[in-house]
mmCIF file with all atom_site columns, C-alpha atoms in Angstrom:
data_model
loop_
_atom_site.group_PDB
_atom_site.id
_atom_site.type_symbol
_atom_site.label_atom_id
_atom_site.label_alt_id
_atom_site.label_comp_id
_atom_site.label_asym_id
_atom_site.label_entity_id
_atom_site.label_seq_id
_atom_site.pdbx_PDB_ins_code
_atom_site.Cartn_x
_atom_site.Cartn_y
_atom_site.Cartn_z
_atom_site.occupancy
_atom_site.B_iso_or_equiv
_atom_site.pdbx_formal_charge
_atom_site.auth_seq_id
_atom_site.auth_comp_id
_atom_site.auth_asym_id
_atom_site.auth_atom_id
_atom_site.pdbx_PDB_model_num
ATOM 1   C CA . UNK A 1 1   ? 22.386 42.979 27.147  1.00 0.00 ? 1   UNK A CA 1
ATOM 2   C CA . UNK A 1 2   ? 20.998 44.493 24.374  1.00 0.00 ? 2   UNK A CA 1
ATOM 3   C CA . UNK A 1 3   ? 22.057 41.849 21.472  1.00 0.00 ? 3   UNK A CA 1
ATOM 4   C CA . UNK A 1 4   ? 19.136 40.658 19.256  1.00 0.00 ? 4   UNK A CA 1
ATOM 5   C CA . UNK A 1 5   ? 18.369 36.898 18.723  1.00 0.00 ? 5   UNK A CA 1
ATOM 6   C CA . UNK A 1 6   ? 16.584 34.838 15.770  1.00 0.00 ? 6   UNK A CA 1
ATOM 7   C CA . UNK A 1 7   ? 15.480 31.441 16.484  1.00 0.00 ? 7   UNK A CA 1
ATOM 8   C CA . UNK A 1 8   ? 14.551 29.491 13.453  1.00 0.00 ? 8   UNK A CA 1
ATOM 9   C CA . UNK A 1 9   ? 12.844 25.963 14.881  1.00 0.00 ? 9   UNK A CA 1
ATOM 10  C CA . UNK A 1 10  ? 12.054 22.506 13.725  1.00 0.00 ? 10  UNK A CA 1
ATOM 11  C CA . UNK A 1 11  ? 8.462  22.631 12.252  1.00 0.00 ? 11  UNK A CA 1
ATOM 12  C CA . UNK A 1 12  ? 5.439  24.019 14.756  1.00 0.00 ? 12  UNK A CA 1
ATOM 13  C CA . UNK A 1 13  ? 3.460  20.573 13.584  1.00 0.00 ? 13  UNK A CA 1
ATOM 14  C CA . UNK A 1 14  ? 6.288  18.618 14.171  1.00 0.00 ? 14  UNK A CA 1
ATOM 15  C CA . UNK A 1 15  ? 7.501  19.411 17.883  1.00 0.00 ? 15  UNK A CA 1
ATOM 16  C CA . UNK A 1 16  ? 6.991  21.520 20.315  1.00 0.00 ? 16  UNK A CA 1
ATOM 17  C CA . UNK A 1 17  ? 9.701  23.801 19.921  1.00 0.00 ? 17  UNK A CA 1
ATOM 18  C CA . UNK A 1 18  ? 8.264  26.666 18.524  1.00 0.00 ? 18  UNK A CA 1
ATOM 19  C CA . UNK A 1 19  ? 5.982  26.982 21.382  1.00 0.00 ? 19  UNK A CA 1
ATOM 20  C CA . UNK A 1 20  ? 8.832  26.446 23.803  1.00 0.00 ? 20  UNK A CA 1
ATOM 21  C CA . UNK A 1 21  ? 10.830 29.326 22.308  1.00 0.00 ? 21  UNK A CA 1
ATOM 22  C CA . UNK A 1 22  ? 7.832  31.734 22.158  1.00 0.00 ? 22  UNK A CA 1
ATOM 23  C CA . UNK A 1 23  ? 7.721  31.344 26.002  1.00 0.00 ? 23  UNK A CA 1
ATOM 24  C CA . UNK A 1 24  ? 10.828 31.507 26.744  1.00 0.00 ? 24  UNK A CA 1
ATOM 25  C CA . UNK A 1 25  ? 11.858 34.576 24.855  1.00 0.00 ? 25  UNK A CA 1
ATOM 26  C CA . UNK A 1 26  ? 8.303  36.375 26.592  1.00 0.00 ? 26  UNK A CA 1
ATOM 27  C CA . UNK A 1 27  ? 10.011 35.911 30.040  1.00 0.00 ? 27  UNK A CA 1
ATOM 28  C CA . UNK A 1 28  ? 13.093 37.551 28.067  1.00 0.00 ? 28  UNK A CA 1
ATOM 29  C CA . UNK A 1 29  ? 12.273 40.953 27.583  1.00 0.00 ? 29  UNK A CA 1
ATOM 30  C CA . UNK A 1 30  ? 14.737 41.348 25.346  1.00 0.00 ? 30  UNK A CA 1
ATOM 31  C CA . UNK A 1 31  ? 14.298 41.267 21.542  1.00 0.00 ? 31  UNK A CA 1
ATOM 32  C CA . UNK A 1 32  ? 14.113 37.920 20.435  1.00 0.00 ? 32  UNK A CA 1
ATOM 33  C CA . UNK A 1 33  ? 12.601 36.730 17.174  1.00 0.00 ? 33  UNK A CA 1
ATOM 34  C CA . UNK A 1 34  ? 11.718 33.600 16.315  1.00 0.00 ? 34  UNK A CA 1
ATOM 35  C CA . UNK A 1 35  ? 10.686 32.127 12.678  1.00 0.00 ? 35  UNK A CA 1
ATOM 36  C CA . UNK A 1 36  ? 8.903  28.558 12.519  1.00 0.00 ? 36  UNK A CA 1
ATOM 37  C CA . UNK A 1 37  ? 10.763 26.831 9.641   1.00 0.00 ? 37  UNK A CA 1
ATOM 38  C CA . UNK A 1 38  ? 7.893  24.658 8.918   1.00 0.00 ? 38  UNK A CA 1
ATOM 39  C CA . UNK A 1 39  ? 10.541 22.099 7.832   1.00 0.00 ? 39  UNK A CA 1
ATOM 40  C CA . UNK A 1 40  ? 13.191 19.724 9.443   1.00 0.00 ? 40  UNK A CA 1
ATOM 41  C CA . UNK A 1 41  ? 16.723 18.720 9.273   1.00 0.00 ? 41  UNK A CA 1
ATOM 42  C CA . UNK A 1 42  ? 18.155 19.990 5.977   1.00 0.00 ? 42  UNK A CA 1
ATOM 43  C CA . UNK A 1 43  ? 15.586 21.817 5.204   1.00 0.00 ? 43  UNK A CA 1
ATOM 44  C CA . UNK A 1 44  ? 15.671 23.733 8.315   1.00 0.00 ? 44  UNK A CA 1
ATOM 45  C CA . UNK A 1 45  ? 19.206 24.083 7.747   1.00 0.00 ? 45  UNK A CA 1
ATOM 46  C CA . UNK A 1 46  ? 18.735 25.756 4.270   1.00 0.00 ? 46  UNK A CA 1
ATOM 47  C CA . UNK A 1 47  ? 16.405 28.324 6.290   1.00 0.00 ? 47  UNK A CA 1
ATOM 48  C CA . UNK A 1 48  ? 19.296 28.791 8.859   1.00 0.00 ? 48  UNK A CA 1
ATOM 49  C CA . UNK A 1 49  ? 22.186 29.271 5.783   1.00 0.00 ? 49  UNK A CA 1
ATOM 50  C CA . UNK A 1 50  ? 19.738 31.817 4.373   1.00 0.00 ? 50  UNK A CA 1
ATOM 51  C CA . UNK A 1 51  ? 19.235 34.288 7.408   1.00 0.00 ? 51  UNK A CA 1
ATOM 52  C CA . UNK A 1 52  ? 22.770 34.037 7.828   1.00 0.00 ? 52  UNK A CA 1
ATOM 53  C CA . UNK A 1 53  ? 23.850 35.431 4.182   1.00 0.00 ? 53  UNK A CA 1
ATOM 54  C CA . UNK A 1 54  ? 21.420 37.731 4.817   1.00 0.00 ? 54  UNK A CA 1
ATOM 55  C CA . UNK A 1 55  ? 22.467 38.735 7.984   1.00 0.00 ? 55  UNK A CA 1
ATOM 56  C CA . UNK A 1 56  ? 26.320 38.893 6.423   1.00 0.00 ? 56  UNK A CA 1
ATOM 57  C CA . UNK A 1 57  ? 25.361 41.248 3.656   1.00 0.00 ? 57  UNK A CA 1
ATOM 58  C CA . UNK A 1 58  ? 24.124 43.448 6.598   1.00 0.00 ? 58  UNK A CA 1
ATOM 59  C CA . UNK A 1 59  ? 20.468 43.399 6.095   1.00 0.00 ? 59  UNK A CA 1
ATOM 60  C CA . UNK A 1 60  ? 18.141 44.582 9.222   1.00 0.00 ? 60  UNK A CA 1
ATOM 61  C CA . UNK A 1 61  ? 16.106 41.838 11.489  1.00 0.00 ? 61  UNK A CA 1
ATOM 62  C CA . UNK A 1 62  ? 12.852 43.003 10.779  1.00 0.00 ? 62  UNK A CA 1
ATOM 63  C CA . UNK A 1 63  ? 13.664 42.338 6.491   1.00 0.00 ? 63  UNK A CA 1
ATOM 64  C CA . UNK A 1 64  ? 14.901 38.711 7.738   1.00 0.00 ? 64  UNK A CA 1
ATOM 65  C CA . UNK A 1 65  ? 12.402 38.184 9.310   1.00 0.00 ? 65  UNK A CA 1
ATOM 66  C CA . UNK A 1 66  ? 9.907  38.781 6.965   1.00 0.00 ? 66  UNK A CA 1
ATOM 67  C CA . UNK A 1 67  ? 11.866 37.249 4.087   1.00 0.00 ? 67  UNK A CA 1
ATOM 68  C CA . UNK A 1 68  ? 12.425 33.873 6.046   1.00 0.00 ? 68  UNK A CA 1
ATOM 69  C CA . UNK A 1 69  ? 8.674  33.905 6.851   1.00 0.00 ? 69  UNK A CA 1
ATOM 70  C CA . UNK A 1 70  ? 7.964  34.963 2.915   1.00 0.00 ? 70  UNK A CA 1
ATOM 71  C CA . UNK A 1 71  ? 10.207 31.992 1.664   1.00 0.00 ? 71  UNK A CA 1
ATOM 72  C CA . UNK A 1 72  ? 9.737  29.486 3.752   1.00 0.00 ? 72  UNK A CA 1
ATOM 73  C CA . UNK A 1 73  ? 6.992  28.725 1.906   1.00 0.00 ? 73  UNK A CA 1
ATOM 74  C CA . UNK A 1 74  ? 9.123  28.355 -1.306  1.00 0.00 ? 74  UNK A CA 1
ATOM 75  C CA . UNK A 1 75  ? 10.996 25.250 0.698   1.00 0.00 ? 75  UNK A CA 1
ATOM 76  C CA . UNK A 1 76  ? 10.433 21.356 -0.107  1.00 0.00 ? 76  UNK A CA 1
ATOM 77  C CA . UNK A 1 77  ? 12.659 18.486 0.227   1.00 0.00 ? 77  UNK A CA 1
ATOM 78  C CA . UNK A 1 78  ? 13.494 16.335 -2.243  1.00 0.00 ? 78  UNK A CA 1
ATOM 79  C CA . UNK A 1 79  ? 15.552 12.658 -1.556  1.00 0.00 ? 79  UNK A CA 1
ATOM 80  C CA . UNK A 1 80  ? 17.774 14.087 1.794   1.00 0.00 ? 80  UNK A CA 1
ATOM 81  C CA . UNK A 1 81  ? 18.600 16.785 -1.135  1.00 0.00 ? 81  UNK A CA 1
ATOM 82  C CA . UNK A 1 82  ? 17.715 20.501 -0.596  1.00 0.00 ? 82  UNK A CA 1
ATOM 83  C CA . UNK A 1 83  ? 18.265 21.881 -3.553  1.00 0.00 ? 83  UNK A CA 1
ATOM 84  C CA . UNK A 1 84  ? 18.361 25.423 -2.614  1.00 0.00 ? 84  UNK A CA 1
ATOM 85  C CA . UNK A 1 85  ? 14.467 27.612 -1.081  1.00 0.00 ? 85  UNK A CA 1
ATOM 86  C CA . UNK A 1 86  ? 12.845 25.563 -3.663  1.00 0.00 ? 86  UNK A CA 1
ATOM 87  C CA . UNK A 1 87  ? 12.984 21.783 -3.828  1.00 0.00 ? 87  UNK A CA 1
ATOM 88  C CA . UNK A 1 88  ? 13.230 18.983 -1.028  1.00 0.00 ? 88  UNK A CA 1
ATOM 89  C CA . UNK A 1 89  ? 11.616 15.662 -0.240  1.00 0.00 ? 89  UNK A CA 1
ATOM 90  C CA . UNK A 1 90  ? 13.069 12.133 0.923   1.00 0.00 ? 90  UNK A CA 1
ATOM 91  C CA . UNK A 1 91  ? 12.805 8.642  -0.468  1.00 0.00 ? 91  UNK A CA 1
ATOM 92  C CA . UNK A 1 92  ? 12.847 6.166  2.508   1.00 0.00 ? 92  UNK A CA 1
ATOM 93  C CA . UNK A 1 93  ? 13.974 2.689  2.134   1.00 0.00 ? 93  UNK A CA 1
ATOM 94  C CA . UNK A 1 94  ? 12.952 1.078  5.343   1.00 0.00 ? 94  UNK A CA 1
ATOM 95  C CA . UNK A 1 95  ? 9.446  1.630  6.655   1.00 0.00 ? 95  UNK A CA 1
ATOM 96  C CA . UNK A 1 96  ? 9.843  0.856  10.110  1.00 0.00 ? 96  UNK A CA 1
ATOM 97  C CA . UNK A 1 97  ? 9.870  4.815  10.920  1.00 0.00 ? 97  UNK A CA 1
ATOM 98  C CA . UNK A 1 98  ? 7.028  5.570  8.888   1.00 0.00 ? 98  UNK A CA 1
ATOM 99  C CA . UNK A 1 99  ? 5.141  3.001  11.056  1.00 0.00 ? 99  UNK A CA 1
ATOM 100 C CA . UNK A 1 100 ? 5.925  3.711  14.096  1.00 0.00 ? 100 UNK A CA 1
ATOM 101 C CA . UNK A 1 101 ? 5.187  7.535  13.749  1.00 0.00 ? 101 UNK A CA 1
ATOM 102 C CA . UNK A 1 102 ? 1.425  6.061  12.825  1.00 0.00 ? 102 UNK A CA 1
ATOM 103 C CA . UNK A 1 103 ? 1.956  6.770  9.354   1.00 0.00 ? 103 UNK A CA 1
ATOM 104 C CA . UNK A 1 104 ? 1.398  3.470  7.841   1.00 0.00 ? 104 UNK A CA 1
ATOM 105 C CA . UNK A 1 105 ? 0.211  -0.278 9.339   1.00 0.00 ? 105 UNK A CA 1
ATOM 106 C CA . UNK A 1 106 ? 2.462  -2.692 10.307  1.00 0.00 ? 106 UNK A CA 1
ATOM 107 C CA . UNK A 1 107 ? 1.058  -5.008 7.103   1.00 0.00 ? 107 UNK A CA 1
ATOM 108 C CA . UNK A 1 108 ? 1.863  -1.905 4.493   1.00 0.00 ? 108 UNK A CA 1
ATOM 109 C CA . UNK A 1 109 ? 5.511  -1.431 6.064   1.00 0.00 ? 109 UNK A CA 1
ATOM 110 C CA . UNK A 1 110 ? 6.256  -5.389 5.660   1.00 0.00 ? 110 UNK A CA 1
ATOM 111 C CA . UNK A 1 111 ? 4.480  -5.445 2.396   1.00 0.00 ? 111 UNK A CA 1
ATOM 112 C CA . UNK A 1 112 ? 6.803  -2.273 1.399   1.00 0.00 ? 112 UNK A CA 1
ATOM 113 C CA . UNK A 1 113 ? 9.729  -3.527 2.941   1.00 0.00 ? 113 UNK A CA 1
ATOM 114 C CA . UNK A 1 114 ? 9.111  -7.112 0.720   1.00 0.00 ? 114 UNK A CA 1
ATOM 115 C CA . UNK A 1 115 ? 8.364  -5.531 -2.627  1.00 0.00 ? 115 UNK A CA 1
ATOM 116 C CA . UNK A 1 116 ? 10.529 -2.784 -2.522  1.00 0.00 ? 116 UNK A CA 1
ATOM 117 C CA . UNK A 1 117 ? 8.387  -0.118 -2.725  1.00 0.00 ? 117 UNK A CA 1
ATOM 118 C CA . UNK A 1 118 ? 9.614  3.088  -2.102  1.00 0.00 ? 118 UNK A CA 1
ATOM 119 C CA . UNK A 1 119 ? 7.446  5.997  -0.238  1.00 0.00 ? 119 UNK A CA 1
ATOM 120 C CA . UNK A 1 120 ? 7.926  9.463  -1.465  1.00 0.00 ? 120 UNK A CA 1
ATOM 121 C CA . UNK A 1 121 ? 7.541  12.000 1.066   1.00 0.00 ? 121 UNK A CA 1
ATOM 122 C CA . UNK A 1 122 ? 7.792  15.747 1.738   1.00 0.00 ? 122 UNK A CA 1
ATOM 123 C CA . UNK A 1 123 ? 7.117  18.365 4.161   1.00 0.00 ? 123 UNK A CA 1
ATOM 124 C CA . UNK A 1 124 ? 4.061  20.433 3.122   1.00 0.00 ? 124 UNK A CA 1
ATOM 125 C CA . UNK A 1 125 ? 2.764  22.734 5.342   1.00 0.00 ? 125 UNK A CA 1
ATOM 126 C CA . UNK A 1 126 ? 5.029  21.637 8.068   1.00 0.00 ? 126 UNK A CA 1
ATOM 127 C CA . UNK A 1 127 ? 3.977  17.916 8.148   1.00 0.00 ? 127 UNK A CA 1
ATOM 128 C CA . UNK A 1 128 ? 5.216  14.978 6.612   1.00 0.00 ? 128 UNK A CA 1
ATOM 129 C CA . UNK A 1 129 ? 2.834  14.571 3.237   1.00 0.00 ? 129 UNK A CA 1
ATOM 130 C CA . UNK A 1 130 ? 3.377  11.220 0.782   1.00 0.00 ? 130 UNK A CA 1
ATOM 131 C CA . UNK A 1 131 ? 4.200  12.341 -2.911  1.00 0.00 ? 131 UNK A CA 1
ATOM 132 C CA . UNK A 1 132 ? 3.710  9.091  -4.291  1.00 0.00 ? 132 UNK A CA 1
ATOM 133 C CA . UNK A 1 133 ? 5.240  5.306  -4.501  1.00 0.00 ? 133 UNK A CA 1
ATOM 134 C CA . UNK A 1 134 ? 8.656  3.785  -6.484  1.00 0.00 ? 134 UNK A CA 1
ATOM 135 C CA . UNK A 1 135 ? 9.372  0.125  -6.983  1.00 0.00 ? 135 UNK A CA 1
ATOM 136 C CA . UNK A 1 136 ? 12.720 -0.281 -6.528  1.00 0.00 ? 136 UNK A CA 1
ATOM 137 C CA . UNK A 1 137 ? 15.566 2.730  -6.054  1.00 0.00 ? 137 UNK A CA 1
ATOM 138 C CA . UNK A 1 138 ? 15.844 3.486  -9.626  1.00 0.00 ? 138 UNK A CA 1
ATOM 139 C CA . UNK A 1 139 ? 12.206 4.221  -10.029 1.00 0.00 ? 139 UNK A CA 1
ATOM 140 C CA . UNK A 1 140 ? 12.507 6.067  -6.719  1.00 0.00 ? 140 UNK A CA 1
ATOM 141 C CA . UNK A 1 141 ? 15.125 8.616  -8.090  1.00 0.00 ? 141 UNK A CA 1
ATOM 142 C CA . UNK A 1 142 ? 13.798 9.200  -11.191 1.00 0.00 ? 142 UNK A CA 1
ATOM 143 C CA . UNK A 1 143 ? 10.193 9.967  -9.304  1.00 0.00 ? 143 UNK A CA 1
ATOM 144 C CA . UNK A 1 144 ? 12.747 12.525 -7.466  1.00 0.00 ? 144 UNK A CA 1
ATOM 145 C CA . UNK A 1 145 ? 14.145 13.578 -10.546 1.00 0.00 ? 145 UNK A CA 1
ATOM 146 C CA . UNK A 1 146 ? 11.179 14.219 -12.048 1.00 0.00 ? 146 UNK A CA 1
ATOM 147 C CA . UNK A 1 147 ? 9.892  16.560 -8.981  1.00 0.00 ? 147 UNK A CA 1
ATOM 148 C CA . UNK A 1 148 ? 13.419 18.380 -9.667  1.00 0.00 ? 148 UNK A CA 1
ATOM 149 C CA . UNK A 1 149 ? 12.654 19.204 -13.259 1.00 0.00 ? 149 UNK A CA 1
ATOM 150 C CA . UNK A 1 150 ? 8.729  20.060 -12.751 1.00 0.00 ? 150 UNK A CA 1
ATOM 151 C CA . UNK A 1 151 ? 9.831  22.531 -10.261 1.00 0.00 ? 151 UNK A CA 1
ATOM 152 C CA . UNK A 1 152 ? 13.156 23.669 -10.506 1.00 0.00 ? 152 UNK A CA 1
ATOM 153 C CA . UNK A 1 153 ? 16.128 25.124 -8.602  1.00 0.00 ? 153 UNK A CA 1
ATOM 154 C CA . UNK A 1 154 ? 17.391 28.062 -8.067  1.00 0.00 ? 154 UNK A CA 1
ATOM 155 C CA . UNK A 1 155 ? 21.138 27.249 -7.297  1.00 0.00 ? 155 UNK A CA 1
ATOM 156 C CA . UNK A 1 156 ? 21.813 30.772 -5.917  1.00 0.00 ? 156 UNK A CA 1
ATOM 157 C CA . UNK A 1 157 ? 19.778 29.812 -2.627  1.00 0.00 ? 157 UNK A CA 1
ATOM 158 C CA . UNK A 1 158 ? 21.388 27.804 0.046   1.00 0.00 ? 158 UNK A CA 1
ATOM 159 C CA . UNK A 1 159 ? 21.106 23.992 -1.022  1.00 0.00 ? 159 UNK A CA 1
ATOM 160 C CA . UNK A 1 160 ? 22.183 20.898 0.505   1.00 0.00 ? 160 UNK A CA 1
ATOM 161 C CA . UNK A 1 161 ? 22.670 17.263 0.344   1.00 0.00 ? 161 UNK A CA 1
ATOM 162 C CA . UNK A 1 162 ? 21.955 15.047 3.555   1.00 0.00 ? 162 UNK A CA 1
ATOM 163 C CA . UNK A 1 163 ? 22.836 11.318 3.776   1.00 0.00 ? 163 UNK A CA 1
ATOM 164 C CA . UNK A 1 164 ? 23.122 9.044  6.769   1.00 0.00 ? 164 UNK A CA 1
ATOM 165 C CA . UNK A 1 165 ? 24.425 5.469  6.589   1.00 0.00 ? 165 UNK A CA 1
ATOM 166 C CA . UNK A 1 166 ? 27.206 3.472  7.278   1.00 0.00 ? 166 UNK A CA 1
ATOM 167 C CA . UNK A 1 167 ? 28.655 4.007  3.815   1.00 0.00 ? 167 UNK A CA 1
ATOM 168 C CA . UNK A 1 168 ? 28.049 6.696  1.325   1.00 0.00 ? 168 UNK A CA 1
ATOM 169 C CA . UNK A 1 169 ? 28.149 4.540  -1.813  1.00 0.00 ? 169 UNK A CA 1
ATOM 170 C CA . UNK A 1 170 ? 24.291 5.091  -2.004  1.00 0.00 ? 170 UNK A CA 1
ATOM 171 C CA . UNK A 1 171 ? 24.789 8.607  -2.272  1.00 0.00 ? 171 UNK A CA 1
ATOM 172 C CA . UNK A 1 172 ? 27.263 8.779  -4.854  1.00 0.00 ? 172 UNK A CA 1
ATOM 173 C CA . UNK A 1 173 ? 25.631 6.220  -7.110  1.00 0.00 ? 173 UNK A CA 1
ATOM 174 C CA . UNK A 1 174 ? 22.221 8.592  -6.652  1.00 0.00 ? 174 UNK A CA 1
ATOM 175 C CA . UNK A 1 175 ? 24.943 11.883 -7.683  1.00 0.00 ? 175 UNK A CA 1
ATOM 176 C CA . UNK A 1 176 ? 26.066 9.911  -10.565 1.00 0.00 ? 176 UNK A CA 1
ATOM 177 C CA . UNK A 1 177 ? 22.844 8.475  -11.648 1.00 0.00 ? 177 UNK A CA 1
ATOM 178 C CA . UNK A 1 178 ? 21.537 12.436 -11.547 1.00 0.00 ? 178 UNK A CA 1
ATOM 179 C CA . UNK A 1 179 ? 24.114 14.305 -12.603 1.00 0.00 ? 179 UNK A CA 1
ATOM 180 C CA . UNK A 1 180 ? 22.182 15.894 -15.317 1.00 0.00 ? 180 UNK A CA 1
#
């Protein structure tokens, strides 16, 4: 009918979706774009918030397009946090996932879960990369912290926090530990 559609997906080397979208919107014919976010969850959703300012100060599809694709790249996650098109990457306290995506063995997710130790992970490149290893959340966050403050944020970019849980006292201990 003549209206023009962006699709921003879940990472290409994460799912399938991209590829699903790319033949769907072929059998279209109409004018569909679609932009692989390389990321997931929040940080998807910081892509998504930026295309839409973008699309509210009236810019043109084609200079969306080529922005999202340009700063996607500029895009990392940081502890459920992301801190705006340039920081984002998660702390996980239960292994469990990590081994059952094939990440780690079942003997590294028990020893993890035992001592504590807490994997650092981001998406680079689209897939889920390790950053490095806390003991303990406090050594966690200020790993996270650290990442912050090595590569800044620009606070004018969409940012978000993301927490699930029962309770959010996790979160706000982690927003009071950090405020600086």
């Amino acid at each position: 009918q003549g209206d023009i559609a962006l699709i921003i997906t879940i990472s290409s080397k994460l799912s399938g979706t991209w590829q699903s979208a790319n033949i769907a919107a072929a059998e279209t014919g109409g004018e569909v774009y679609i932009v692989d976010s390389l990321n997931v969850a929040v940080g998807e959703k910081a892509i998504v918030e930026y295309a839409l300012r973008m699309k509210d100060a009236g810019t043109d599809i084609h200079t969306i397009v080529e922005t999202l694709n340009h700063e996607k790249e500029n895009l990392r996650l940081i502890d459920g946090i992301a801190p705006g098109l340039l920081s984002l990457c998660a702390v996980f306290g239960i292994y469990k996932y990590l081994q059952k995506g094939g990440r780690i063995s079942k003997t590294v997710a028990i020893a993890g879960n035992l001592l504590s130790i807490k994997p650092v992970v981001s998406v680079v490149d689209g897939e889920v990369a390790l950053l490095g290893k806390a003991r303990g959340s406090r050594q966690g966050n200020n790993f996270l912290i650290q990442q912050i403050q090595k590569d800044g944020i620009d606070f004018s970019r969409p940012f978000f926090l993301g927490y699930t849980g029962l309770s959010d006292a996790l979160l706000q201990k982690y927003i009071s530990d950090s405020a600086e």
